[in-house]
């Protein structure tokens, strides 16, 4: 039986502290139709906090799409309650099977585009992607006329959580270097999962044709954008460690992440 939904940490009347301090965007940028897509699996403790921080941003047209993979801890039920609390600003996509991060993102992005989003943000539910960077991602997209802006751990000024041990840092750095070298992409953080896309750029990428199911989804999205000549920008971020719960990375996901770049390169080379 699913556990009881976890209520938000703070009453709705309490101010929500968002870090880093969000930049103030001028109109009309602040009125952009932005949708944040958040895949969830067993994120009952984190989702209310994430939603509270997103709703506290000075972006009145911001929406959230939660894509829940039938979480046994009741995350889906929490998402439904949050959708009622923030009626018109949060929608929930319930999936009956857990078949990977990539498939969840494709479902959420497709939903966001169908609802008329101008810009789509990807971010994790575990609070590792600080919400305060969202306005900066949006402002950079507008000011540079980019197709995608990536929140980068490896751009100058970017950093990783102090809680990351040496082994985890080395693995992350090696994976990033391996993929960049193999695919020859001029992107510092090719495995990044925190970014904002123009809706027009997502449509060009052919979301239904995305093959990656796990974390290699991030690489495939970046590579498709690069090969199609889209303008890609990076801004430095501080990447936090997850606040509650456990990482979803396992051996099968890691193997796909290692093998997928080889397949991507062959597939793109065959494109007319």
mmCIF file of C-alpha atoms in Angstrom:
data_model
loop_
_atom_site.group_PDB
_atom_site.id
_atom_site.type_symbol
_atom_site.label_atom_id
_atom_site.label_comp_id
_atom_site.label_asym_id
_atom_site.label_seq_id
_atom_site.Cartn_x
_atom_site.Cartn_y
_atom_site.Cartn_z
ATOM 1 C CA UNK A 1 0.000 0.000 0.000
ATOM 2 C CA UNK A 2 1.438 3.451 -0.857
ATOM 3 C CA UNK A 3 2.569 5.523 2.083
ATOM 4 C CA UNK A 4 0.540 8.585 3.032
ATOM 5 C CA UNK A 5 1.435 11.689 1.022
ATOM 6 C CA UNK A 6 3.930 13.935 2.749
ATOM 7 C CA UNK A 7 2.653 17.481 3.285
ATOM 8 C CA UNK A 8 4.790 20.448 2.295
ATOM 9 C CA UNK A 9 7.405 21.475 4.868
ATOM 10 C CA UNK A 10 5.955 24.956 5.290
ATOM 11 C CA UNK A 11 2.425 26.343 5.540
ATOM 12 C CA UNK A 12 1.286 28.093 2.373
ATOM 13 C CA UNK A 13 1.374 31.481 4.161
ATOM 14 C CA UNK A 14 5.084 31.203 5.002
ATOM 15 C CA UNK A 15 7.583 32.816 2.619
ATOM 16 C CA UNK A 16 9.479 30.336 0.473
ATOM 17 C CA UNK A 17 13.249 30.670 0.449
ATOM 18 C CA UNK A 18 14.720 30.143 -3.008
ATOM 19 C CA UNK A 19 18.460 29.853 -3.634
ATOM 20 C CA UNK A 20 20.337 31.258 -5.380
ATOM 21 C CA UNK A 21 18.434 34.526 -5.337
ATOM 22 C CA UNK A 22 16.529 34.604 -8.650
ATOM 23 C CA UNK A 23 17.325 37.411 -11.076
ATOM 24 C CA UNK A 24 14.483 39.818 -11.823
ATOM 25 C CA UNK A 25 13.474 39.603 -15.472
ATOM 26 C CA UNK A 26 11.983 42.574 -17.305
ATOM 27 C CA UNK A 27 8.663 42.440 -19.089
ATOM 28 C CA UNK A 28 7.810 40.843 -21.427
ATOM 29 C CA UNK A 29 10.406 38.139 -20.586
ATOM 30 C CA UNK A 30 8.902 37.626 -17.135
ATOM 31 C CA UNK A 31 5.550 36.877 -18.744
ATOM 32 C CA UNK A 32 6.868 34.054 -20.933
ATOM 33 C CA UNK A 33 4.823 30.849 -21.056
ATOM 34 C CA UNK A 34 7.324 28.535 -19.361
ATOM 35 C CA UNK A 35 6.549 24.944 -18.445
ATOM 36 C CA UNK A 36 8.812 22.977 -16.112
ATOM 37 C CA UNK A 37 8.744 19.230 -16.755
ATOM 38 C CA UNK A 38 9.575 17.141 -13.675
ATOM 39 C CA UNK A 39 9.726 13.325 -13.890
ATOM 40 C CA UNK A 40 9.127 11.630 -10.540
ATOM 41 C CA UNK A 41 9.563 8.223 -8.986
ATOM 42 C CA UNK A 42 9.444 8.002 -5.169
ATOM 43 C CA UNK A 43 9.908 11.742 -4.630
ATOM 44 C CA UNK A 44 7.165 12.253 -2.039
ATOM 45 C CA UNK A 45 9.476 14.130 0.324
ATOM 46 C CA UNK A 46 10.932 16.425 -2.338
ATOM 47 C CA UNK A 47 8.095 17.297 -4.735
ATOM 48 C CA UNK A 48 6.130 19.663 -2.428
ATOM 49 C CA UNK A 49 9.298 21.626 -1.668
ATOM 50 C CA UNK A 50 10.209 21.868 -5.342
ATOM 51 C CA UNK A 51 6.731 23.020 -6.340
ATOM 52 C CA UNK A 52 6.635 25.622 -3.552
ATOM 53 C CA UNK A 53 9.912 27.103 -4.770
ATOM 54 C CA UNK A 54 8.801 27.134 -8.412
ATOM 55 C CA UNK A 55 5.509 28.817 -7.536
ATOM 56 C CA UNK A 56 7.430 31.464 -5.564
ATOM 57 C CA UNK A 57 9.327 32.638 -8.664
ATOM 58 C CA UNK A 58 8.248 35.942 -10.202
ATOM 59 C CA UNK A 59 7.128 34.178 -13.380
ATOM 60 C CA UNK A 60 3.326 34.389 -13.396
ATOM 61 C CA UNK A 61 2.908 32.255 -16.528
ATOM 62 C CA UNK A 62 5.113 29.428 -15.254
ATOM 63 C CA UNK A 63 3.473 26.007 -15.285
ATOM 64 C CA UNK A 64 4.630 22.604 -14.004
ATOM 65 C CA UNK A 65 4.058 19.181 -15.542
ATOM 66 C CA UNK A 66 4.754 16.313 -13.145
ATOM 67 C CA UNK A 67 5.296 12.964 -14.859
ATOM 68 C CA UNK A 68 4.912 10.230 -12.267
ATOM 69 C CA UNK A 69 5.813 6.599 -12.968
ATOM 70 C CA UNK A 70 3.311 5.058 -10.544
ATOM 71 C CA UNK A 71 5.495 5.785 -7.503
ATOM 72 C CA UNK A 72 4.825 3.345 -4.639
ATOM 73 C CA UNK A 73 5.498 6.075 -2.056
ATOM 74 C CA UNK A 74 2.458 8.136 -3.083
ATOM 75 C CA UNK A 75 4.218 10.809 -5.144
ATOM 76 C CA UNK A 76 1.455 10.665 -7.748
ATOM 77 C CA UNK A 77 -1.225 11.378 -5.141
ATOM 78 C CA UNK A 78 0.815 14.294 -3.801
ATOM 79 C CA UNK A 79 1.139 15.664 -7.333
ATOM 80 C CA UNK A 80 -2.644 15.486 -7.789
ATOM 81 C CA UNK A 81 -3.189 17.430 -4.539
ATOM 82 C CA UNK A 82 -0.669 20.053 -5.592
ATOM 83 C CA UNK A 83 -2.488 20.364 -8.922
ATOM 84 C CA UNK A 84 -5.706 21.135 -7.034
ATOM 85 C CA UNK A 85 -3.920 23.607 -4.759
ATOM 86 C CA UNK A 86 -2.350 25.398 -7.734
ATOM 87 C CA UNK A 87 -5.214 24.926 -10.152
ATOM 88 C CA UNK A 88 -4.322 25.859 -13.710
ATOM 89 C CA UNK A 89 -0.588 25.923 -13.035
ATOM 90 C CA UNK A 90 0.194 22.258 -12.370
ATOM 91 C CA UNK A 91 -0.799 19.213 -14.372
ATOM 92 C CA UNK A 92 0.048 15.571 -13.774
ATOM 93 C CA UNK A 93 0.836 12.826 -16.253
ATOM 94 C CA UNK A 94 0.368 9.410 -14.648
ATOM 95 C CA UNK A 95 2.275 6.569 -16.298
ATOM 96 C CA UNK A 96 1.552 2.986 -15.340
ATOM 97 C CA UNK A 97 5.074 1.653 -15.898
ATOM 98 C CA UNK A 98 8.579 2.809 -15.038
ATOM 99 C CA UNK A 99 10.432 2.567 -18.327
ATOM 100 C CA UNK A 100 13.108 5.202 -17.964
ATOM 101 C CA UNK A 101 13.824 8.883 -17.588
ATOM 102 C CA UNK A 102 13.847 9.465 -21.332
ATOM 103 C CA UNK A 103 10.356 8.137 -21.902
ATOM 104 C CA UNK A 104 9.075 10.181 -18.955
ATOM 105 C CA UNK A 105 10.585 13.360 -20.353
ATOM 106 C CA UNK A 106 9.181 12.712 -23.827
ATOM 107 C CA UNK A 107 5.712 12.288 -22.299
ATOM 108 C CA UNK A 108 6.057 15.455 -20.227
ATOM 109 C CA UNK A 109 7.498 17.587 -23.010
ATOM 110 C CA UNK A 110 4.831 16.438 -25.447
ATOM 111 C CA UNK A 111 2.180 17.359 -22.874
ATOM 112 C CA UNK A 112 3.784 20.783 -22.351
ATOM 113 C CA UNK A 113 3.898 21.509 -26.085
ATOM 114 C CA UNK A 114 0.279 20.401 -26.500
ATOM 115 C CA UNK A 115 -0.685 22.860 -23.735
ATOM 116 C CA UNK A 116 0.972 25.742 -25.593
ATOM 117 C CA UNK A 117 4.286 26.176 -23.783
ATOM 118 C CA UNK A 118 6.696 28.625 -25.426
ATOM 119 C CA UNK A 119 9.644 27.364 -23.403
ATOM 120 C CA UNK A 120 10.203 24.055 -21.627
ATOM 121 C CA UNK A 121 12.496 23.526 -18.641
ATOM 122 C CA UNK A 122 13.916 20.129 -17.712
ATOM 123 C CA UNK A 123 14.802 19.583 -14.061
ATOM 124 C CA UNK A 124 15.027 16.813 -11.498
ATOM 125 C CA UNK A 125 12.573 16.458 -8.618
ATOM 126 C CA UNK A 126 15.294 15.792 -6.028
ATOM 127 C CA UNK A 127 16.268 19.484 -5.548
ATOM 128 C CA UNK A 128 19.723 18.915 -7.051
ATOM 129 C CA UNK A 129 18.879 21.593 -9.626
ATOM 130 C CA UNK A 130 18.455 24.856 -7.665
ATOM 131 C CA UNK A 131 15.218 26.571 -8.646
ATOM 132 C CA UNK A 132 16.791 30.028 -8.408
ATOM 133 C CA UNK A 133 18.557 29.468 -11.728
ATOM 134 C CA UNK A 134 15.314 29.117 -13.725
ATOM 135 C CA UNK A 135 14.871 32.874 -14.410
ATOM 136 C CA UNK A 136 18.544 33.087 -15.393
ATOM 137 C CA UNK A 137 18.111 30.225 -17.869
ATOM 138 C CA UNK A 138 15.075 31.975 -19.346
ATOM 139 C CA UNK A 139 16.787 35.369 -19.478
ATOM 140 C CA UNK A 140 19.841 33.889 -21.184
ATOM 141 C CA UNK A 141 17.636 32.188 -23.766
ATOM 142 C CA UNK A 142 15.938 35.486 -24.579
ATOM 143 C CA UNK A 143 19.063 37.649 -24.563
ATOM 144 C CA UNK A 144 21.155 35.325 -26.751
ATOM 145 C CA UNK A 145 18.345 34.048 -28.998
ATOM 146 C CA UNK A 146 19.525 30.518 -28.175
ATOM 147 C CA UNK A 147 17.531 27.364 -28.852
ATOM 148 C CA UNK A 148 18.615 25.705 -25.611
ATOM 149 C CA UNK A 149 20.410 26.969 -22.505
ATOM 150 C CA UNK A 150 22.108 24.384 -20.309
ATOM 151 C CA UNK A 151 22.709 24.706 -16.581
ATOM 152 C CA UNK A 152 26.317 23.536 -16.610
ATOM 153 C CA UNK A 153 28.365 22.026 -13.811
ATOM 154 C CA UNK A 154 31.520 22.226 -15.915
ATOM 155 C CA UNK A 155 31.332 25.719 -17.416
ATOM 156 C CA UNK A 156 33.680 28.248 -15.737
ATOM 157 C CA UNK A 157 32.064 29.145 -12.426
ATOM 158 C CA UNK A 158 30.083 25.883 -12.202
ATOM 159 C CA UNK A 159 30.531 23.521 -9.264
ATOM 160 C CA UNK A 160 29.459 20.239 -7.687
ATOM 161 C CA UNK A 161 28.035 19.566 -4.263
ATOM 162 C CA UNK A 162 30.613 19.288 -1.506
ATOM 163 C CA UNK A 163 28.880 16.038 -0.550
ATOM 164 C CA UNK A 164 30.092 14.372 -3.734
ATOM 165 C CA UNK A 165 33.029 12.081 -2.987
ATOM 166 C CA UNK A 166 36.144 11.725 -5.132
ATOM 167 C CA UNK A 167 34.885 8.549 -6.853
ATOM 168 C CA UNK A 168 31.620 10.180 -7.895
ATOM 169 C CA UNK A 169 33.423 13.293 -9.153
ATOM 170 C CA UNK A 170 35.856 11.222 -11.189
ATOM 171 C CA UNK A 171 33.071 9.094 -12.679
ATOM 172 C CA UNK A 172 31.034 12.146 -13.658
ATOM 173 C CA UNK A 173 34.043 13.923 -15.128
ATOM 174 C CA UNK A 174 35.159 10.823 -17.050
ATOM 175 C CA UNK A 175 31.676 10.212 -18.487
ATOM 176 C CA UNK A 176 31.413 13.812 -19.624
ATOM 177 C CA UNK A 177 34.856 13.762 -21.265
ATOM 178 C CA UNK A 178 34.197 10.385 -22.914
ATOM 179 C CA UNK A 179 30.953 11.532 -24.513
ATOM 180 C CA UNK A 180 32.328 14.924 -25.607
ATOM 181 C CA UNK A 181 35.328 13.272 -27.238
ATOM 182 C CA UNK A 182 33.314 10.566 -28.970
ATOM 183 C CA UNK A 183 30.639 12.891 -30.327
ATOM 184 C CA UNK A 184 32.847 15.969 -30.835
ATOM 185 C CA UNK A 185 30.292 18.299 -29.288
ATOM 186 C CA UNK A 186 31.340 21.808 -28.198
ATOM 187 C CA UNK A 187 29.362 21.507 -24.956
ATOM 188 C CA UNK A 188 31.092 21.457 -21.575
ATOM 189 C CA UNK A 189 28.370 19.531 -19.724
ATOM 190 C CA UNK A 190 26.936 17.057 -22.248
ATOM 191 C CA UNK A 191 25.261 14.937 -19.557
ATOM 192 C CA UNK A 192 23.482 17.885 -17.898
ATOM 193 C CA UNK A 193 19.822 17.440 -17.021
ATOM 194 C CA UNK A 194 18.941 21.055 -16.116
ATOM 195 C CA UNK A 195 18.107 23.206 -19.153
ATOM 196 C CA UNK A 196 15.519 25.261 -21.009
ATOM 197 C CA UNK A 197 14.371 24.728 -24.620
ATOM 198 C CA UNK A 198 12.433 26.783 -27.101
ATOM 199 C CA UNK A 199 9.326 24.899 -28.138
ATOM 200 C CA UNK A 200 10.348 25.307 -31.790
ATOM 201 C CA UNK A 201 13.675 23.586 -31.052
ATOM 202 C CA UNK A 202 11.965 20.624 -29.375
ATOM 203 C CA UNK A 203 9.681 20.114 -32.346
ATOM 204 C CA UNK A 204 12.681 19.967 -34.683
ATOM 205 C CA UNK A 205 14.281 17.265 -32.507
ATOM 206 C CA UNK A 206 11.462 14.761 -33.184
ATOM 207 C CA UNK A 207 10.648 13.792 -29.603
ATOM 208 C CA UNK A 208 8.773 10.584 -30.537
ATOM 209 C CA UNK A 209 11.926 9.371 -32.275
ATOM 210 C CA UNK A 210 14.139 9.660 -29.166
ATOM 211 C CA UNK A 211 15.511 6.189 -28.407
ATOM 212 C CA UNK A 212 17.349 6.590 -25.098
ATOM 213 C CA UNK A 213 15.433 5.541 -22.004
ATOM 214 C CA UNK A 214 17.822 6.340 -19.151
ATOM 215 C CA UNK A 215 20.279 9.145 -18.430
ATOM 216 C CA UNK A 216 21.662 8.831 -21.986
ATOM 217 C CA UNK A 217 18.508 10.737 -22.954
ATOM 218 C CA UNK A 218 20.309 13.964 -22.008
ATOM 219 C CA UNK A 219 23.188 13.163 -24.345
ATOM 220 C CA UNK A 220 20.871 12.231 -27.204
ATOM 221 C CA UNK A 221 18.929 15.490 -26.879
ATOM 222 C CA UNK A 222 22.123 17.551 -26.908
ATOM 223 C CA UNK A 223 23.557 15.646 -29.851
ATOM 224 C CA UNK A 224 20.397 15.986 -31.917
ATOM 225 C CA UNK A 225 20.337 19.727 -31.216
ATOM 226 C CA UNK A 226 24.005 20.095 -32.144
ATOM 227 C CA UNK A 227 23.715 18.098 -35.354
ATOM 228 C CA UNK A 228 20.688 20.145 -36.428
ATOM 229 C CA UNK A 229 22.560 23.406 -36.008
ATOM 230 C CA UNK A 230 20.680 24.683 -32.987
ATOM 231 C CA UNK A 231 22.261 27.452 -30.921
ATOM 232 C CA UNK A 232 23.365 25.979 -27.579
ATOM 233 C CA UNK A 233 24.446 28.116 -24.617
ATOM 234 C CA UNK A 234 25.657 27.193 -21.123
ATOM 235 C CA UNK A 235 25.497 29.057 -17.832
ATOM 236 C CA UNK A 236 27.381 27.896 -14.722
ATOM 237 C CA UNK A 237 25.372 26.395 -11.870
ATOM 238 C CA UNK A 238 26.113 24.820 -8.512
ATOM 239 C CA UNK A 239 24.826 21.256 -8.623
ATOM 240 C CA UNK A 240 23.426 20.112 -5.282
ATOM 241 C CA UNK A 241 23.247 16.548 -4.002
ATOM 242 C CA UNK A 242 19.749 15.097 -3.722
ATOM 243 C CA UNK A 243 18.004 16.110 -0.488
ATOM 244 C CA UNK A 244 15.869 13.032 0.201
ATOM 245 C CA UNK A 245 15.642 9.523 -1.261
ATOM 246 C CA UNK A 246 18.056 7.474 -3.323
ATOM 247 C CA UNK A 247 19.605 7.880 -6.764
ATOM 248 C CA UNK A 248 17.844 6.045 -9.622
ATOM 249 C CA UNK A 249 21.169 5.286 -11.366
ATOM 250 C CA UNK A 250 21.826 1.545 -11.680
ATOM 251 C CA UNK A 251 24.105 -0.732 -13.731
ATOM 252 C CA UNK A 252 21.691 -1.013 -16.669
ATOM 253 C CA UNK A 253 21.318 2.761 -16.878
ATOM 254 C CA UNK A 254 25.084 3.219 -16.678
ATOM 255 C CA UNK A 255 25.640 0.671 -19.462
ATOM 256 C CA UNK A 256 23.153 2.436 -21.736
ATOM 257 C CA UNK A 257 24.869 5.755 -21.029
ATOM 258 C CA UNK A 258 28.199 4.259 -22.135
ATOM 259 C CA UNK A 259 26.928 2.531 -25.292
ATOM 260 C CA UNK A 260 24.366 5.021 -26.543
ATOM 261 C CA UNK A 261 26.884 7.644 -27.841
ATOM 262 C CA UNK A 262 28.317 5.060 -30.246
ATOM 263 C CA UNK A 263 24.851 4.342 -31.616
ATOM 264 C CA UNK A 264 24.014 8.030 -31.795
ATOM 265 C CA UNK A 265 27.092 8.763 -33.867
ATOM 266 C CA UNK A 266 26.300 5.955 -36.325
ATOM 267 C CA UNK A 267 22.651 6.973 -36.589
ATOM 268 C CA UNK A 268 23.474 10.636 -37.286
ATOM 269 C CA UNK A 269 26.059 9.681 -39.878
ATOM 270 C CA UNK A 270 23.354 7.763 -41.769
ATOM 271 C CA UNK A 271 20.981 10.735 -41.793
ATOM 272 C CA UNK A 272 20.524 12.325 -45.237
#
